């Protein structure tokens, strides 16, 4: 089966660092994605990890441990515009299928 | 370059009516996905196509839902008859063949459906 877990909500302060965790169980694995979704808008791509370790992209970093079925998204120097939902998604690969399964998202509120 | 285009952006209909949602993927992308998003269940994959062929429709709720992709530039998701529990935002997304790995999804703006 497929199961992706992430916290429902988080609150952080402007200028601080926040880490959003994601654990997953899928029958196949071909990489993990993080997407950002502002209220009323479409999800947009943030990062992709397929190998263990940390991928850094500006203020955002994403980490993956395949053996633990675990990832996190790290946001540094938080800005008010970072208030959004952050979606963890696993590329579930098996046979002819290569589909992207999403967690329910973590709603991050950045406060002044 | 145009992104994924969905129509209508908003639709309000009455229970029992037929609803058709439309999607034009990004040119050159060979995979197309239909998702449904609600507060309770998040983003759920309904069906996905590869090279216009349905690959996995295990997420389609029931026979009232159907999806087609007659060519590489157009797809429809139809609900007949619609029910209030179908109220959600329906997203279409497309993906190009990844050189390494599966490649990211590009989402349309979504179609917000309200069934009264």
Short mmCIF file of C-alpha atoms in Angstrom, two decimals:
data_model
loop_
_atom_site.label_atom_id
_atom_site.label_comp_id
_atom_site.label_asym_id
_atom_site.label_seq_id
_atom_site.Cartn_x
_atom_site.Cartn_y
_atom_site.Cartn_z
CA UNK A 1 0.00 0.00 0.00
CA UNK A 2 0.90 3.66 0.01
CA UNK A 3 1.17 5.92 3.02
CA UNK A 4 2.67 9.39 3.29
CA UNK A 5 2.61 11.24 6.61
CA UNK A 6 3.45 14.84 7.39
CA UNK A 7 2.32 17.22 10.13
CA UNK A 8 -0.92 19.04 9.45
CA UNK A 9 0.16 22.49 10.61
CA UNK A 10 3.26 24.35 11.75
CA UNK A 11 3.94 27.88 12.89
CA UNK A 12 7.26 29.71 12.69
CA UNK A 13 8.63 33.22 13.03
CA UNK A 14 9.91 35.44 10.26
CA UNK A 15 13.68 35.08 9.88
CA UNK A 16 13.79 31.71 11.63
CA UNK A 17 14.41 28.17 10.31
CA UNK A 18 11.71 25.51 10.06
CA UNK A 19 11.92 21.81 9.23
CA UNK A 20 8.93 19.96 7.79
CA UNK A 21 9.15 16.18 8.08
CA UNK A 22 7.68 13.51 5.84
CA UNK A 23 7.63 9.75 6.25
CA UNK A 24 6.49 7.41 3.53
CA UNK A 25 5.73 3.81 2.68
CA UNK A 26 5.19 2.92 -0.97
CA UNK A 27 5.43 -0.28 -2.96
CA UNK A 28 7.87 1.29 -5.42
CA UNK A 29 10.15 4.31 -5.09
CA UNK A 30 11.57 6.51 -7.80
CA UNK A 31 12.21 9.72 -5.93
CA UNK A 32 10.60 12.19 -3.55
CA UNK A 33 9.31 15.66 -4.42
CA UNK A 34 8.37 18.70 -2.38
CA UNK A 35 5.80 21.14 -3.73
CA UNK A 36 4.61 24.50 -2.41
CA UNK A 37 0.98 25.54 -2.67
CA UNK A 38 -0.31 28.98 -1.76
CA UNK A 39 -3.98 29.29 -0.87
CA UNK A 40 -6.17 29.20 -3.96
CA UNK A 41 -3.28 28.41 -6.28
CA UNK A 42 -1.78 25.38 -7.97
CA UNK A 43 1.12 23.41 -6.44
CA UNK A 44 4.56 24.43 -7.71
CA UNK A 45 7.73 22.34 -7.71
CA UNK A 46 10.36 22.98 -5.04
CA UNK A 47 12.75 20.03 -4.96
CA UNK A 48 13.46 16.44 -5.96
CA UNK A 49 15.56 13.82 -4.17
CA UNK A 50 16.27 10.33 -5.43
CA UNK A 51 19.55 9.59 -3.62
CA UNK A 52 20.20 9.81 0.10
CA UNK A 53 21.47 13.13 1.34
CA UNK A 54 20.82 16.83 1.26
CA UNK A 55 19.93 18.90 -1.80
CA UNK A 56 20.30 22.65 -1.31
CA UNK A 57 18.59 25.27 -3.41
CA UNK A 58 18.86 28.78 -2.04
CA UNK A 59 16.88 29.17 1.18
CA UNK A 60 15.31 25.73 0.72
CA UNK A 61 16.98 22.36 1.30
CA UNK A 62 15.55 18.85 1.12
CA UNK A 63 16.90 15.69 2.71
CA UNK A 64 16.19 12.04 1.95
CA UNK A 65 16.90 8.76 3.74
CA UNK A 66 15.58 5.89 1.65
CA UNK A 67 16.34 3.24 4.27
CA UNK A 68 14.24 5.11 6.82
CA UNK A 69 11.50 6.20 4.42
CA UNK A 70 12.07 9.75 5.61
CA UNK A 71 12.51 13.20 4.14
CA UNK A 72 12.48 16.75 5.38
CA UNK A 73 12.21 20.18 3.85
CA UNK A 74 14.26 22.89 5.52
CA UNK A 75 13.32 26.52 5.04
CA UNK A 76 15.84 29.14 6.19
CA UNK A 77 15.48 32.89 6.71
CA UNK A 78 11.72 32.58 6.67
CA UNK A 79 9.73 35.27 4.93
CA UNK A 80 6.04 36.07 5.22
CA UNK A 81 5.55 34.91 1.63
CA UNK A 82 6.63 31.41 2.71
CA UNK A 83 3.25 30.98 4.40
CA UNK A 84 1.76 28.16 2.32
CA UNK A 85 1.03 24.46 2.29
CA UNK A 86 4.04 22.20 1.67
CA UNK A 87 3.29 18.89 -0.01
CA UNK A 88 5.51 15.83 0.17
CA UNK A 89 5.05 13.51 -2.83
CA UNK A 90 6.56 10.15 -3.69
CA UNK A 91 7.10 8.85 -7.18
CA UNK A 92 5.67 5.36 -6.94
CA UNK A 93 7.23 3.28 -9.67
CA UNK A 94 6.24 -0.25 -10.54
CA UNK A 95 5.76 -2.06 -13.83
CA UNK A 96 4.25 0.34 -16.31
CA UNK A 97 3.23 2.90 -13.73
CA UNK A 98 5.19 5.90 -12.55
CA UNK A 99 2.74 7.98 -10.59
CA UNK A 100 3.15 10.77 -8.04
CA UNK A 101 1.36 10.24 -4.73
CA UNK A 102 0.93 13.25 -2.45
CA UNK A 103 0.71 13.58 1.31
CA UNK A 104 -2.06 15.77 2.71
CA UNK A 105 0.32 18.71 3.14
CA UNK A 106 1.69 20.80 5.99
CA UNK A 107 0.20 24.26 6.37
CA UNK A 108 2.96 26.62 7.45
CA UNK A 109 2.09 29.95 9.01
CA UNK A 110 4.95 32.47 9.23
CA UNK A 111 4.37 35.11 11.87
CA UNK A 112 6.08 38.50 12.24
CA UNK B 1 5.40 29.24 -23.22
CA UNK B 2 1.85 28.45 -22.07
CA UNK B 3 1.43 26.26 -19.05
CA UNK B 4 -1.24 23.64 -18.42
CA UNK B 5 -4.62 25.14 -19.28
CA UNK B 6 -7.79 24.03 -17.54
CA UNK B 7 -11.40 25.01 -18.04
CA UNK B 8 -13.72 25.98 -16.56
CA UNK B 9 -12.00 27.67 -13.60
CA UNK B 10 -15.21 27.56 -11.59
CA UNK B 11 -18.39 25.57 -12.02
CA UNK B 12 -21.49 25.46 -9.90
CA UNK B 13 -24.04 22.84 -10.81
CA UNK B 14 -26.93 20.93 -9.33
CA UNK B 15 -26.87 17.35 -8.20
CA UNK B 16 -27.54 14.96 -11.04
CA UNK B 17 -26.11 17.18 -13.77
CA UNK B 18 -23.23 16.16 -16.01
CA UNK B 19 -19.93 17.96 -15.48
CA UNK B 20 -17.08 18.04 -17.99
CA UNK B 21 -13.67 19.41 -17.07
CA UNK B 22 -11.07 20.08 -19.74
CA UNK B 23 -7.30 20.17 -19.83
CA UNK B 24 -4.66 21.12 -22.36
CA UNK B 25 -1.20 19.88 -21.29
CA UNK B 26 2.08 21.59 -22.04
CA UNK B 27 3.19 20.86 -25.58
CA UNK B 28 5.73 18.03 -25.68
CA UNK B 29 4.70 16.53 -22.35
CA UNK B 30 3.77 12.87 -22.69
CA UNK B 31 2.14 12.20 -19.30
CA UNK B 32 -1.07 13.73 -17.99
CA UNK B 33 -2.54 13.44 -14.51
CA UNK B 34 -5.93 14.27 -13.02
CA UNK B 35 -6.01 15.00 -9.28
CA UNK B 36 -8.82 15.98 -6.91
CA UNK B 37 -8.10 18.15 -3.86
CA UNK B 38 -10.25 18.53 -0.76
CA UNK B 39 -9.47 19.76 2.72
CA UNK B 40 -10.11 16.34 4.21
CA UNK B 41 -8.23 14.14 1.76
CA UNK B 42 -5.63 16.41 0.18
CA UNK B 43 -4.50 15.77 -3.39
CA UNK B 44 -5.78 12.43 -4.63
CA UNK B 45 -4.64 10.94 -7.92
CA UNK B 46 -7.65 9.97 -10.00
CA UNK B 47 -6.08 8.77 -13.25
CA UNK B 48 -2.98 9.22 -15.31
CA UNK B 49 -2.19 8.84 -19.00
CA UNK B 50 1.07 8.11 -20.74
CA UNK B 51 1.22 8.85 -24.47
CA UNK B 52 -2.59 9.28 -24.45
CA UNK B 53 -3.15 5.80 -22.95
CA UNK B 54 -4.70 5.42 -19.48
CA UNK B 55 -2.06 3.71 -17.33
CA UNK B 56 -3.60 3.78 -13.86
CA UNK B 57 -7.22 4.62 -13.07
CA UNK B 58 -7.32 2.98 -9.66
CA UNK B 59 -8.08 6.33 -8.05
CA UNK B 60 -11.26 6.97 -10.02
CA UNK B 61 -13.97 6.93 -7.33
CA UNK B 62 -16.67 5.06 -9.18
CA UNK B 63 -18.40 4.56 -12.49
CA UNK B 64 -19.76 8.08 -12.42
CA UNK B 65 -16.25 9.32 -13.27
CA UNK B 66 -14.65 8.86 -16.66
CA UNK B 67 -11.62 10.38 -18.35
CA UNK B 68 -10.43 10.47 -21.93
CA UNK B 69 -7.39 11.69 -23.81
CA UNK B 70 -8.21 11.59 -27.52
CA UNK B 71 -4.93 13.24 -28.52
CA UNK B 72 -1.72 14.58 -27.03
CA UNK B 73 -3.12 18.08 -26.50
CA UNK B 74 -6.48 17.47 -24.86
CA UNK B 75 -8.07 15.54 -22.02
CA UNK B 76 -11.47 15.54 -20.34
CA UNK B 77 -12.73 14.40 -16.95
CA UNK B 78 -16.45 13.76 -16.86
CA UNK B 79 -18.74 13.24 -13.88
CA UNK B 80 -22.22 11.92 -14.62
CA UNK B 81 -24.35 12.22 -12.59
CA UNK B 82 -22.66 14.65 -10.21
CA UNK B 83 -23.21 14.54 -6.43
CA UNK B 84 -22.50 17.08 -3.66
CA UNK B 85 -19.59 14.95 -2.40
CA UNK B 86 -17.83 15.56 -5.73
CA UNK B 87 -17.33 19.20 -4.76
CA UNK B 88 -13.57 19.80 -4.86
CA UNK B 89 -10.80 21.44 -6.84
CA UNK B 90 -9.78 19.28 -9.78
CA UNK B 91 -6.21 19.72 -10.99
CA UNK B 92 -4.71 18.59 -14.24
CA UNK B 93 -0.93 18.22 -14.45
CA UNK B 94 1.49 17.22 -17.19
CA UNK B 95 5.03 15.91 -17.21
CA UNK B 96 7.75 15.66 -19.80
CA UNK B 97 9.81 12.51 -20.26
CA UNK B 98 12.52 12.81 -17.63
CA UNK B 99 16.11 12.42 -18.73
CA UNK B 100 16.91 11.14 -15.27
CA UNK B 101 14.12 10.15 -12.98
CA UNK B 102 10.41 10.80 -13.31
CA UNK B 103 10.45 14.55 -13.93
CA UNK B 104 8.41 17.21 -12.15
CA UNK B 105 4.70 17.79 -12.64
CA UNK B 106 3.39 21.11 -13.94
CA UNK B 107 -0.09 21.88 -12.64
CA UNK B 108 -2.91 23.84 -14.17
CA UNK B 109 -4.77 26.46 -12.12
CA UNK B 110 -7.49 23.96 -11.25
CA UNK B 111 -11.25 23.75 -11.75
CA UNK B 112 -13.27 24.46 -8.63
CA UNK B 113 -16.45 22.40 -8.74
CA UNK B 114 -19.41 22.99 -6.46
CA UNK B 115 -22.32 20.55 -6.67
CA UNK B 116 -25.45 21.78 -4.87
#
